[in-house]
mmCIF file of C-alpha atoms and ligand atoms in Angstrom:
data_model
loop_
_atom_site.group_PDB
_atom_site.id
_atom_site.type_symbol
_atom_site.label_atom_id
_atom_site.label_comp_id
_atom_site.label_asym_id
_atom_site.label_seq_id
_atom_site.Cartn_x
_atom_site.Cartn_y
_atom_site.Cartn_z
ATOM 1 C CA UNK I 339 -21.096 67.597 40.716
ATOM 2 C CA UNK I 340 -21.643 68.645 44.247
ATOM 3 C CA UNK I 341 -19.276 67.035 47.087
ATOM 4 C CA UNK I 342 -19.736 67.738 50.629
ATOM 5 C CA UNK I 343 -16.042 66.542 52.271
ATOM 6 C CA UNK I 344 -15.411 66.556 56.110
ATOM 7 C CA UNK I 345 -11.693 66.521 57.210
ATOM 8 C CA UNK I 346 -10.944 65.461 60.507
ATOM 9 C CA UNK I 347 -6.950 65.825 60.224
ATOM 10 C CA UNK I 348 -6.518 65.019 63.654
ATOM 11 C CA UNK I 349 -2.892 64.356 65.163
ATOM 12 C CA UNK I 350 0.314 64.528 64.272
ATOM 13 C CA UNK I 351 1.361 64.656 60.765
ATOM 14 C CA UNK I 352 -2.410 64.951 59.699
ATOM 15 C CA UNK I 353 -3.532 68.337 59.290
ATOM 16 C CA UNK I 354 -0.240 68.186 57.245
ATOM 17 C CA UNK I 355 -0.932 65.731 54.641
ATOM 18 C CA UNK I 356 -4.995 66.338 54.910
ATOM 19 C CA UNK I 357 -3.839 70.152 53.675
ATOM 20 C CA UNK I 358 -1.682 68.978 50.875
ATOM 21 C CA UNK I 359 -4.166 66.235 49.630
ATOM 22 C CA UNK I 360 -7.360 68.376 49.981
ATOM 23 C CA UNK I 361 -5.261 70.688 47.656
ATOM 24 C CA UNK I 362 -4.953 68.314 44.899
ATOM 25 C CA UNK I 363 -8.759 68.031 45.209
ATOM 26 C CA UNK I 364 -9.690 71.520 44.659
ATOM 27 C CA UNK I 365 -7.391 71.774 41.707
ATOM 28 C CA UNK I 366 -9.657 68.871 40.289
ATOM 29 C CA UNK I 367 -12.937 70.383 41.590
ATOM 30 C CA UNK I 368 -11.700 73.781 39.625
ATOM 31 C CA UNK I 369 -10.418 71.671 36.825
ATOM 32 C CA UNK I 370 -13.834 69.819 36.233
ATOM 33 C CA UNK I 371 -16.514 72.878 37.223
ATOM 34 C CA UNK I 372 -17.207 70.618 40.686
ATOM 35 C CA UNK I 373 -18.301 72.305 43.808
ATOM 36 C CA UNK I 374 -16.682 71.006 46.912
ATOM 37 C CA UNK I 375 -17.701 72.134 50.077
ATOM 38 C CA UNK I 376 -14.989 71.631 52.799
ATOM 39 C CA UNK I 377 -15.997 71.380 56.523
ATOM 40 C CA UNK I 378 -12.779 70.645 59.389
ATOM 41 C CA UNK I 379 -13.391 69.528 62.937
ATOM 42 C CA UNK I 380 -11.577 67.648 65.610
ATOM 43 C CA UNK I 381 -10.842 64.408 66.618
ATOM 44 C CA UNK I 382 -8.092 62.429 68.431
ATOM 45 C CA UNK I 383 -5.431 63.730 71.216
ATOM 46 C CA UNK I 384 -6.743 67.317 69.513
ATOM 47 C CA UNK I 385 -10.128 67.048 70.616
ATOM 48 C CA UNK I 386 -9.340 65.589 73.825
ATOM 49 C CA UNK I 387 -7.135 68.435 74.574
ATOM 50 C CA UNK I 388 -9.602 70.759 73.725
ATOM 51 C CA UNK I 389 -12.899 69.446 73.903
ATOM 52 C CA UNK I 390 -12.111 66.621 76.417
ATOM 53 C CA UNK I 391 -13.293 64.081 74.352
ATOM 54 C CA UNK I 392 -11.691 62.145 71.656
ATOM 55 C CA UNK I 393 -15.273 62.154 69.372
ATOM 56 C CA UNK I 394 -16.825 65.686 69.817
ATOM 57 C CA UNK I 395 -20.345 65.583 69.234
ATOM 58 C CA UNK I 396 -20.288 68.185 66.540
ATOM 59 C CA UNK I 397 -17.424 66.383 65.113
ATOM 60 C CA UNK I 398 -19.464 63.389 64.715
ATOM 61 C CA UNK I 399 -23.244 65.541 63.547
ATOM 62 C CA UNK I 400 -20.841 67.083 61.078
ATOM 63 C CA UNK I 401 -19.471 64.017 59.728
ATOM 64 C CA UNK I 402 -23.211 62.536 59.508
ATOM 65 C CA UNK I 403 -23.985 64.915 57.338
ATOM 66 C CA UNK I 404 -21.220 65.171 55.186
ATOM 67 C CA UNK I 405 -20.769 62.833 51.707
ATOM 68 C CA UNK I 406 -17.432 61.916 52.740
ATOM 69 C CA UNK I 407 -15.070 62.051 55.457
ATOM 70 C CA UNK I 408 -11.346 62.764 54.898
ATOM 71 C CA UNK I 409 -8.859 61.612 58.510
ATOM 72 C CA UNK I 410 -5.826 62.798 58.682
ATOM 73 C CA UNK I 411 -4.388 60.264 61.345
ATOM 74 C CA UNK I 412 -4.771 60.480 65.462
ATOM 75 C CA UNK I 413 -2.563 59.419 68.139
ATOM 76 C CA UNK I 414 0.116 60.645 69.808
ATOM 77 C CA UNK I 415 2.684 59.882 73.159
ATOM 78 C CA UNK I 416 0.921 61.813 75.631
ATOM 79 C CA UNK I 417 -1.892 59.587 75.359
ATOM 80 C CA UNK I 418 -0.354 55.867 76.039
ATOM 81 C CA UNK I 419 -0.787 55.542 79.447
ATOM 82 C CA UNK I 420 -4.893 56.596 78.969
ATOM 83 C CA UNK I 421 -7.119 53.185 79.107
ATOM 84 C CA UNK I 422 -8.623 52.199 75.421
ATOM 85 C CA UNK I 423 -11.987 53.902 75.785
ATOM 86 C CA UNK I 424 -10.323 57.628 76.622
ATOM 87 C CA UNK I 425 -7.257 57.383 73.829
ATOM 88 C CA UNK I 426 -7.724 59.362 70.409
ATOM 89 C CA UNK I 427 -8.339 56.121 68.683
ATOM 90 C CA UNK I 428 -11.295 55.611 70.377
ATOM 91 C CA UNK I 429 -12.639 58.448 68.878
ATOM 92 C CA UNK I 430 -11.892 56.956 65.257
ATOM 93 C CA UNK I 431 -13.024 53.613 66.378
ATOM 94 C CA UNK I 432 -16.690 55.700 67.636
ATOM 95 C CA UNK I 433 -16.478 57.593 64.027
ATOM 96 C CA UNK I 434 -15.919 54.178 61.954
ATOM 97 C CA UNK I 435 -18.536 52.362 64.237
ATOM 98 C CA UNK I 436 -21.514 55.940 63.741
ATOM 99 C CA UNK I 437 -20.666 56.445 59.852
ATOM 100 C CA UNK I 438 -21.120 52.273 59.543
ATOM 101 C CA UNK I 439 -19.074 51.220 56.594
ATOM 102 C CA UNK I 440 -17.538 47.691 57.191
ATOM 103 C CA UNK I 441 -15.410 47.057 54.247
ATOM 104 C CA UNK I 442 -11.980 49.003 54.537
ATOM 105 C CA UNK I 443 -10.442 48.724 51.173
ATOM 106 C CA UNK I 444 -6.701 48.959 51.457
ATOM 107 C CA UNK I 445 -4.837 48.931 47.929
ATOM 108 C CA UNK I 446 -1.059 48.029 48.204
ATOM 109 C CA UNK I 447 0.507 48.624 45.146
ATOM 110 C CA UNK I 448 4.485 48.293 44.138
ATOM 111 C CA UNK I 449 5.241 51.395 42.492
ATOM 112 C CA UNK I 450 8.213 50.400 40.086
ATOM 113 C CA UNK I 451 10.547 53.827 41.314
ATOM 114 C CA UNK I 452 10.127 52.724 44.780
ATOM 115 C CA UNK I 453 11.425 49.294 44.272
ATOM 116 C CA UNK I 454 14.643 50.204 45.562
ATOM 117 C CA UNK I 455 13.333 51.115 49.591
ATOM 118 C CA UNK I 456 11.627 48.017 49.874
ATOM 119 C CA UNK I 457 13.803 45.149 51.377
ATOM 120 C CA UNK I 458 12.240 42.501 49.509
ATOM 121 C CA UNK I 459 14.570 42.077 45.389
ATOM 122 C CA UNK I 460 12.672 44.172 43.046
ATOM 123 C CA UNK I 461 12.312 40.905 41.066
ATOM 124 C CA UNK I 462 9.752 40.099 44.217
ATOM 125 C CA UNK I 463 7.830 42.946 44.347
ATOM 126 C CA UNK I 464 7.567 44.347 40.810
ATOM 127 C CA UNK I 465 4.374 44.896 40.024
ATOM 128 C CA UNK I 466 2.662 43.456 43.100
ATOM 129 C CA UNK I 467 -1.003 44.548 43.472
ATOM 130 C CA UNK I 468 -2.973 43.894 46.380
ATOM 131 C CA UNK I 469 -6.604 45.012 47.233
ATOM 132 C CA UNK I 470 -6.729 44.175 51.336
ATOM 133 C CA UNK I 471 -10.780 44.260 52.108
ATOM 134 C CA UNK I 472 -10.133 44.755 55.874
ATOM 135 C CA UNK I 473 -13.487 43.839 57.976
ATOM 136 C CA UNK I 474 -13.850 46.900 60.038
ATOM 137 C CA UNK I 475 -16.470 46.908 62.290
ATOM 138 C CA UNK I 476 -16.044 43.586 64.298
ATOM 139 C CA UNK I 477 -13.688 41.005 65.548
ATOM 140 C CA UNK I 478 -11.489 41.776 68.585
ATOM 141 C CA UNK I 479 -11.841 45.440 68.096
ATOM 142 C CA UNK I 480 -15.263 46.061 69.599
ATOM 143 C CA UNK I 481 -16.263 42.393 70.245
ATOM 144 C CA UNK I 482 -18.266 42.388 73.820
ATOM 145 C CA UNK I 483 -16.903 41.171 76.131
ATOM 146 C CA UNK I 484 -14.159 43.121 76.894
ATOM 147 C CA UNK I 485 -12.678 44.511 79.872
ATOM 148 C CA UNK I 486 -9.193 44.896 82.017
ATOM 149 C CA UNK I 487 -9.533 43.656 85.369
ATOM 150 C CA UNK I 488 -7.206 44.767 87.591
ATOM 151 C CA UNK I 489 -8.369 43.313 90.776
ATOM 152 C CA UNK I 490 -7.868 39.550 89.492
ATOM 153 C CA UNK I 491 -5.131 40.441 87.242
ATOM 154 C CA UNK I 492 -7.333 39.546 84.325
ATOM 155 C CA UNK I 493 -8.382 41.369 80.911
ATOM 156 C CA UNK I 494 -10.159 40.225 77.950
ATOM 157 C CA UNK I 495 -11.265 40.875 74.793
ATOM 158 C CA UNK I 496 -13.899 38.924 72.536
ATOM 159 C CA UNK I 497 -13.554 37.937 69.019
ATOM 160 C CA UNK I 498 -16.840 37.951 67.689
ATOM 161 C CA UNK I 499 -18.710 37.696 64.125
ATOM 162 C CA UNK I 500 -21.782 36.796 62.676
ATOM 163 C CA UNK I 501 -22.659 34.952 59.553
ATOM 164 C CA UNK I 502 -24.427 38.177 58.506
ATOM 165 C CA UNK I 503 -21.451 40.347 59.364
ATOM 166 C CA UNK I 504 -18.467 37.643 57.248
ATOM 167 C CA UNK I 505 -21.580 37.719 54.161
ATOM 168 C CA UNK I 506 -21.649 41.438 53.456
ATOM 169 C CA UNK I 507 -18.096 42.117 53.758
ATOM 170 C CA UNK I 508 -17.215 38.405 51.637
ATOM 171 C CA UNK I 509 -19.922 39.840 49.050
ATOM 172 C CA UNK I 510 -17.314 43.386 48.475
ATOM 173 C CA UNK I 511 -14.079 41.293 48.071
ATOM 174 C CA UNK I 512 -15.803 39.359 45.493
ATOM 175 C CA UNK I 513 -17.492 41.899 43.792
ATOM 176 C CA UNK I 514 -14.099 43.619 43.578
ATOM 177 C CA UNK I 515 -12.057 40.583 43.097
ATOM 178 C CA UNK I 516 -14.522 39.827 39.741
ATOM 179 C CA UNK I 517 -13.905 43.300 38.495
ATOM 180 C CA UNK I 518 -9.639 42.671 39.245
ATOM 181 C CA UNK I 519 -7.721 39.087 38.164
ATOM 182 C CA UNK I 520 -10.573 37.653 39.841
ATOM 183 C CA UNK I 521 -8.814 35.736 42.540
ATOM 184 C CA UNK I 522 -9.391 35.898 46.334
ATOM 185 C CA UNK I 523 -7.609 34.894 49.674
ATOM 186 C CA UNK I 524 -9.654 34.621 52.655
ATOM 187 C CA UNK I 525 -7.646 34.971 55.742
ATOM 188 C CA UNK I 526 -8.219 33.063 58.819
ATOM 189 C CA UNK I 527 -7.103 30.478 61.540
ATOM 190 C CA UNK I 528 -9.250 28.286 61.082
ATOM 191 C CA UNK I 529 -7.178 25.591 62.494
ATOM 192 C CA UNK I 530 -7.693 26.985 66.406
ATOM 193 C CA UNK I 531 -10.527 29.330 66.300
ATOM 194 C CA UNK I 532 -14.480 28.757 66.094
ATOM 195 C CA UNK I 533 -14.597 32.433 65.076
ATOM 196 C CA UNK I 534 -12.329 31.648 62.109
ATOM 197 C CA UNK I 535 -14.343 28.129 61.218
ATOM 198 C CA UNK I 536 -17.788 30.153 60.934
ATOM 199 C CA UNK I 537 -15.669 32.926 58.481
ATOM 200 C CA UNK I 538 -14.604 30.197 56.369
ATOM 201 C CA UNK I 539 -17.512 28.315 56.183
ATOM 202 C CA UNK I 540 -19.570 31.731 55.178
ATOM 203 C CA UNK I 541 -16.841 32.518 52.513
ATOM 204 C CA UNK I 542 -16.995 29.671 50.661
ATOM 205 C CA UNK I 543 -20.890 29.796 50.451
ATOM 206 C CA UNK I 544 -20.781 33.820 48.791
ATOM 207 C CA UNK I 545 -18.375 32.036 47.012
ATOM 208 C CA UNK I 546 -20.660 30.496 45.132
ATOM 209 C CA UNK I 547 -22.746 33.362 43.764
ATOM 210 C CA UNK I 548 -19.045 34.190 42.354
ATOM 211 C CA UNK I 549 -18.313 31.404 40.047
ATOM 212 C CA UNK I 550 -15.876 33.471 38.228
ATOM 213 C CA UNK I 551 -13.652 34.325 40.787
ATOM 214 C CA UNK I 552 -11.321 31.598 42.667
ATOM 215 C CA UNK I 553 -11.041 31.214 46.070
ATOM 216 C CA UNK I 554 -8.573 30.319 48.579
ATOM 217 C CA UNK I 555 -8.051 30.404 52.227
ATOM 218 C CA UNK I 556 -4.753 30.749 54.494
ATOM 219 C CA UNK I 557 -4.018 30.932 57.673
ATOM 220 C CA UNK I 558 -3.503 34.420 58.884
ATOM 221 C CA UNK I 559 0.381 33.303 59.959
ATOM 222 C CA UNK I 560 1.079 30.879 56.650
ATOM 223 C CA UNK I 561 -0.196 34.020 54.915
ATOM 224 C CA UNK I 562 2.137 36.750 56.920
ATOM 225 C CA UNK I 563 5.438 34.319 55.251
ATOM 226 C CA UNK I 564 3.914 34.199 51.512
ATOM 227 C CA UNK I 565 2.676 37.863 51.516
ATOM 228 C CA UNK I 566 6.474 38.784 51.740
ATOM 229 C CA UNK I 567 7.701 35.777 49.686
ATOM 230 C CA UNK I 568 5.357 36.077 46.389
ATOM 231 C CA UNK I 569 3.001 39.274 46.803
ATOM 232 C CA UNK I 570 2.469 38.826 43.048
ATOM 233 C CA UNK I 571 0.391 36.048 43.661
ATOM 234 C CA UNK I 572 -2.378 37.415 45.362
ATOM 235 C CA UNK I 573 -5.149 40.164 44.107
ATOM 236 C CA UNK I 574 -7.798 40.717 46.748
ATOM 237 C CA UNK I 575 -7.177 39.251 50.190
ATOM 238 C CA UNK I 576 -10.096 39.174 52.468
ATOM 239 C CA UNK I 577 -9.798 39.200 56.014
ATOM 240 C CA UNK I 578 -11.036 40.092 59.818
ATOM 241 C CA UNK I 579 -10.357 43.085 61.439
ATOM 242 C CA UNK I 580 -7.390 42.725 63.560
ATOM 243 C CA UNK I 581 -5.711 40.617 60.490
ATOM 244 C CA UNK I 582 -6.466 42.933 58.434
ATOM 245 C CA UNK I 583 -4.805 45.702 60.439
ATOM 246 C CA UNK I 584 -1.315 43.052 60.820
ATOM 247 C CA UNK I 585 -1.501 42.209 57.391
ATOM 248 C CA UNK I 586 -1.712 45.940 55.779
ATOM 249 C CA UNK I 587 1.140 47.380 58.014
ATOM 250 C CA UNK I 588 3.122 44.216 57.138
ATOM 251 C CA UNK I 589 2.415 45.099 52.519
ATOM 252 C CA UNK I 590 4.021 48.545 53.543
ATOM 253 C CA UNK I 591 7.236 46.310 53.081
ATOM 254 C CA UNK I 592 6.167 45.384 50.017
ATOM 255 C CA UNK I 593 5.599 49.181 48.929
ATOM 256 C CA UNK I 594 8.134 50.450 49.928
ATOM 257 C CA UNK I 595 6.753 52.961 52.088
ATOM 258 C CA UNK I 596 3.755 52.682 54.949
ATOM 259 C CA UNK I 597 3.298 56.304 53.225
ATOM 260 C CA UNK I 598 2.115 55.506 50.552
ATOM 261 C CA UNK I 599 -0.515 53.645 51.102
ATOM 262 C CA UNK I 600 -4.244 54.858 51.216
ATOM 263 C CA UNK I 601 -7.564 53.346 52.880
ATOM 264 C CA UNK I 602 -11.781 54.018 51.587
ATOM 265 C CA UNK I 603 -14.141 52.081 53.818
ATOM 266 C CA UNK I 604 -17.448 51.907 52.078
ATOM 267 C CA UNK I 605 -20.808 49.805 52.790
ATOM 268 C CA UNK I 606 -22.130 52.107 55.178
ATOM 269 C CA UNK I 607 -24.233 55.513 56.063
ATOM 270 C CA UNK I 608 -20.702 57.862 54.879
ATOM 271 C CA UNK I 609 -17.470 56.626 53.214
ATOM 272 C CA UNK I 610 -14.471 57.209 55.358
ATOM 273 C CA UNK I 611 -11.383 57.671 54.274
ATOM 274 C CA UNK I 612 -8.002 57.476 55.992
ATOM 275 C CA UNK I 613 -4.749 56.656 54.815
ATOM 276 C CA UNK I 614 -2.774 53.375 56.576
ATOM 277 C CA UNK I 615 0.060 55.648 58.315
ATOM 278 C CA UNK I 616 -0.231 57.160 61.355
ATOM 279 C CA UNK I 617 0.019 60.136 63.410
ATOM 280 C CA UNK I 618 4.141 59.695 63.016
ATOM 281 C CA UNK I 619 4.517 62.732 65.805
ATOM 282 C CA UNK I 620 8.205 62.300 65.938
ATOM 283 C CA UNK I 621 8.305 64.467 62.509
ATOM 284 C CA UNK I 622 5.098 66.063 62.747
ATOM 285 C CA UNK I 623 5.054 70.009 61.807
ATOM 286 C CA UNK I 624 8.650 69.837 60.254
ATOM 287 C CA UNK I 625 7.802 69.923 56.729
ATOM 288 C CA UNK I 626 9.007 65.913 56.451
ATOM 289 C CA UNK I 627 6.051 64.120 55.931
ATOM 290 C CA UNK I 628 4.668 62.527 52.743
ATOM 291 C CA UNK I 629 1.577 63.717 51.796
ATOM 292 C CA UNK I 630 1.224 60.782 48.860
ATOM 293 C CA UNK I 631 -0.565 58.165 51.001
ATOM 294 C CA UNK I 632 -2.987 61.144 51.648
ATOM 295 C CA UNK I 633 -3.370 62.072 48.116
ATOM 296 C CA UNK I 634 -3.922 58.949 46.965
ATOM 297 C CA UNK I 635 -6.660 58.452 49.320
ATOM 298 C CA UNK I 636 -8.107 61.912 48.421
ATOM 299 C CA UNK I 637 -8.363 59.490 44.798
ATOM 300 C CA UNK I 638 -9.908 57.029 46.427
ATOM 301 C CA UNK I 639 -12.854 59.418 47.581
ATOM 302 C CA UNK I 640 -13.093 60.580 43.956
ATOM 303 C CA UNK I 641 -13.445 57.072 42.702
ATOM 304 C CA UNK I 642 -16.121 55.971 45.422
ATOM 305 C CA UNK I 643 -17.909 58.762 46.682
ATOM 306 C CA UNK I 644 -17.892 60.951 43.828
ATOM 307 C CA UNK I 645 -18.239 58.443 41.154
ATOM 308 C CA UNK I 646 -15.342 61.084 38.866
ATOM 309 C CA UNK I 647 -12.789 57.355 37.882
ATOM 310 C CA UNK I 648 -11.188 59.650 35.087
ATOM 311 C CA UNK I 649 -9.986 62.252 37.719
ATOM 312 C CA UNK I 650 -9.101 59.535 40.158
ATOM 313 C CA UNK I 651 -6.870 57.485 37.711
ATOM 314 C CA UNK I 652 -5.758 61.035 36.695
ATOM 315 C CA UNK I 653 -4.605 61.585 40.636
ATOM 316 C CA UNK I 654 -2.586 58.218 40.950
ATOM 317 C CA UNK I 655 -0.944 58.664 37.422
ATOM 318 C CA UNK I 656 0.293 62.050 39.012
ATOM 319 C CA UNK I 657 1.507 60.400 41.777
ATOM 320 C CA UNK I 658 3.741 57.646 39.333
ATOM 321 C CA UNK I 659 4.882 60.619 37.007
ATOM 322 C CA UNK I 660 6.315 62.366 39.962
ATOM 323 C CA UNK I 661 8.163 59.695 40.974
ATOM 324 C CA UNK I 662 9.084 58.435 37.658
ATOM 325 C CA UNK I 663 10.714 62.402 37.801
ATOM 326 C CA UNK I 664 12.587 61.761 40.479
ATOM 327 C CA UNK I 665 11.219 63.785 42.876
ATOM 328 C CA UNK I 666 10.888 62.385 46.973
ATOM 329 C CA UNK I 667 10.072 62.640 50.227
ATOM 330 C CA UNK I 668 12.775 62.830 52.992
ATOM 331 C CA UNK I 669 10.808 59.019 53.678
ATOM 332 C CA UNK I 670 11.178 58.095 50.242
ATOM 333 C CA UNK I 671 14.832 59.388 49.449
ATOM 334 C CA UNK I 672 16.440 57.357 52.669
ATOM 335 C CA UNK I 673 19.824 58.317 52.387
ATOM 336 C CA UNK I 674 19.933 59.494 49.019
ATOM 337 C CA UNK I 675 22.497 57.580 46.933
ATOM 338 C CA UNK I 676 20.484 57.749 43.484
ATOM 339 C CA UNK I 677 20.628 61.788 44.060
ATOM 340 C CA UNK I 678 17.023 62.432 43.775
ATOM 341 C CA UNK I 679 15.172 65.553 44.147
ATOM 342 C CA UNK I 680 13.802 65.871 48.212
ATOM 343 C CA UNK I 681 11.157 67.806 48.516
ATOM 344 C CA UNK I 682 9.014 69.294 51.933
ATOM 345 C CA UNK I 683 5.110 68.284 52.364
ATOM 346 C CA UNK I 684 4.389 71.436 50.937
ATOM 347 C CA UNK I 685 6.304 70.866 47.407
ATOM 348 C CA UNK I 686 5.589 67.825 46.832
ATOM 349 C CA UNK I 687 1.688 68.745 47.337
ATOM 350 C CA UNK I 688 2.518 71.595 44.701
ATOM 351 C CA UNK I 689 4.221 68.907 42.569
ATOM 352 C CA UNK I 690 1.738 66.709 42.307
ATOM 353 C CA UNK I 691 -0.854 69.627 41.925
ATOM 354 C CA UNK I 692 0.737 70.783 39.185
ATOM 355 C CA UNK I 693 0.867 67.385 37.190
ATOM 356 C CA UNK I 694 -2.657 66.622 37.879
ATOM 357 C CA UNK I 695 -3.207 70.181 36.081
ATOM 358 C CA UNK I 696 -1.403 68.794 33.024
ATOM 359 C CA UNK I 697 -2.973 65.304 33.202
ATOM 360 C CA UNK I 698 -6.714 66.652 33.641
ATOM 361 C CA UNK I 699 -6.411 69.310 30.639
ATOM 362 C CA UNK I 700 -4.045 66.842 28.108
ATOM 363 C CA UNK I 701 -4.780 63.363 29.572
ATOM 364 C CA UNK I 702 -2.840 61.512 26.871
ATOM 365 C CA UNK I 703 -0.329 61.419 29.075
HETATM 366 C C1 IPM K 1314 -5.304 51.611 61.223
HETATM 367 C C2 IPM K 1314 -4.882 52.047 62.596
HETATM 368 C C3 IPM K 1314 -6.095 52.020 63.519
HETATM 369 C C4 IPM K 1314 -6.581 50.586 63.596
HETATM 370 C C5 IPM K 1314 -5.852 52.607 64.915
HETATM 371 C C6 IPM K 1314 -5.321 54.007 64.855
HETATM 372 C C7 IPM K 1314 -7.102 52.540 65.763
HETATM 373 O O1 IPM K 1314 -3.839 51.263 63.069
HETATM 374 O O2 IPM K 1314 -6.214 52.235 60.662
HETATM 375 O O3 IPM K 1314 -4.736 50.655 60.698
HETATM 376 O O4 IPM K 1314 -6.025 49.785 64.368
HETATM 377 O O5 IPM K 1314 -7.530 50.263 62.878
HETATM 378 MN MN1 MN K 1315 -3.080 49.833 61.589
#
């Protein structure tokens, strides 16, 4: 199998992880006689430092044309006094919005050794596991609309869907929700917004080409409270963009770690693929950062984009028998009381690496 990946590792603590993670993909590629072909460009504060734009056009040709795209993260502090349209998120906003995929597919799962750093009893968060289908092309985010007026003192922004727009991503949730415990919580506030009436309304009617899976709705705030008081109960939760972006931060707590967590958005011309975290330049080029949430979204382009599930599910039970080892992340270790082994981005790239190795050529275990 052929795989053409684009890495746009952007700000921060991106090129970082991007490195680490694209290394545990060309250990599989070698592994499994695949050819991956491996393209970098620009994007974020990077790009508009160099190329004075936050979306370079060969940045966004080369992304086009690839099978995949692999982002690092973008943003940094030198930015936050630039309006919206010139920050380096625009230019992952443009890149989401040119490659077209709509459903961002956030999985937010409670690994059992990690327990201990979230604030929630382990009794609470054991063995949560929660598919987020983030909407990611609409709502509030690039909803027209918008604009900051600063002679009247005015600014607005317009949440905006269409029936068409709720259907296709509703259709994902579900298709993933049949193929999971087959439950699904649509996200809304439905109580004040038309925007939210018209979502509901369209999610109960793909409901019905679902039979098998059951639906419920919340309201994005009601939803907030029970995410953190029973995470168990809830298997794919559908929602808008901008809840979706609340809502996924807010399961970090439930993880344990916001680095852990990886992102696939599918449904459109080229996969993307991002993990949650950010740019996190207070620690950026030290060494400190954990590459896992990367990694495990370098999984998540096996599984989608390359169709290889056995070398995906091989990457995430790396990931577990690492930490099951006891080896961490400065992130991960906190303060250290259970004595675990800390490793640098580097080593725990290696680490993982090396167990993948095992897991790919005796995958018993
Ligand atoms: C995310 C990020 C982005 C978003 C930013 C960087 C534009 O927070 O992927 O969750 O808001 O979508
Ligand atoms: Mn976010």
């Amino acid at each position: 199998m052929k795989l053409k990946i684009l890495v746009t590792a952007g700000d921060g603590i991106g090129p970082e992880v991007t490195n680490e993670a694209v290394g545990v993909l060309r250990e599989v590629a070698d592994l499994g006689g695949h050819t991956l072909e491996i393209d970098s460009r620009r994007i974020g504060g990077v790009a508009i430092v160099n190329d004075g734009t936050p979306l370079p056009s060969d940045t966004l040709d080369a992304a086009l044309a690839s099978d995949a795209v692999f982002l690092g993260a973008v943003g940094g502090n030198e930015f936050n006094s630039l309006p919206p349209d010139k920050r380096p998120e625009a230019g992952l906003l443009q890149l989401r919005a040119a490659l077209g995929g709509f459903a961002n597919l956030r999985p937010a799962f409670a690994f059992k050794e990690l327990a201990v750093n979230s604030p929630l009893r382990p009794e609470i968060v054991a063995d949560a596991d929660i598919l987020f289908v983030r909407e990611l092309l609409g709502g509030l985010y690039f909803g027209e609309p918008r604009k900051w007026n600063r002679e009247t003192g005015e600014a607005w922004n317009t949440m905006r869907y269409t029936r068409d727009e709720v259907k296709r991503v509703a259709r994902i949730a579900f298709k993933l929700a049949s193929r999971r415990r087959k439950k699904l919580t649509s996200v809304d506030k439905a109580n004040v917004l038309e925007v939210s009436q018209l979502w509901r309304a369209t999610v109960n009617d793909v409901a019905a080409e679902f039979p098998e899976v059951t639906v419920e709705h919340q309201y994005v705030d009601a939803m907030s409270m029970h995410l953190m008081n029973q995470p168990r109960n809830y298997d794919v939760v559908l929602t808008e963009n901008l809840f979706g972006d609340i809502l996924s931060d807010e399961s970090a707590v439930i993880t344990g770690s916001l680095g852990m967590l990886p992102s696939a958005t599918i449904g459109g011309k080229v996969n993307l693929y991002e993990p949650v975290h950010g740019s996190a330049p207070d620690i950026a080029g030290k060494g400190l950062a954990n590459p896992l949430g990367a990694i495990l979204t370098a999984a998540l382009i096996l599984r989608h984009s390359a169709g290889l599930e056995a070398e995906a599910a091989a990457i995430e039970a790396s990931v577990r028998k690492v930490l099951e080892q006891g080896y961490r992340t400065s992130d991960l270790a906190r303060s250290n009381p259970q004595g675990f082994e800390v490793l640098s981005t580097a080593e725990m790239g290696e680490k993982v690496r090396e167990t993948v190795k095992l897991q790919l050529l005796a995958p018993s275990r």
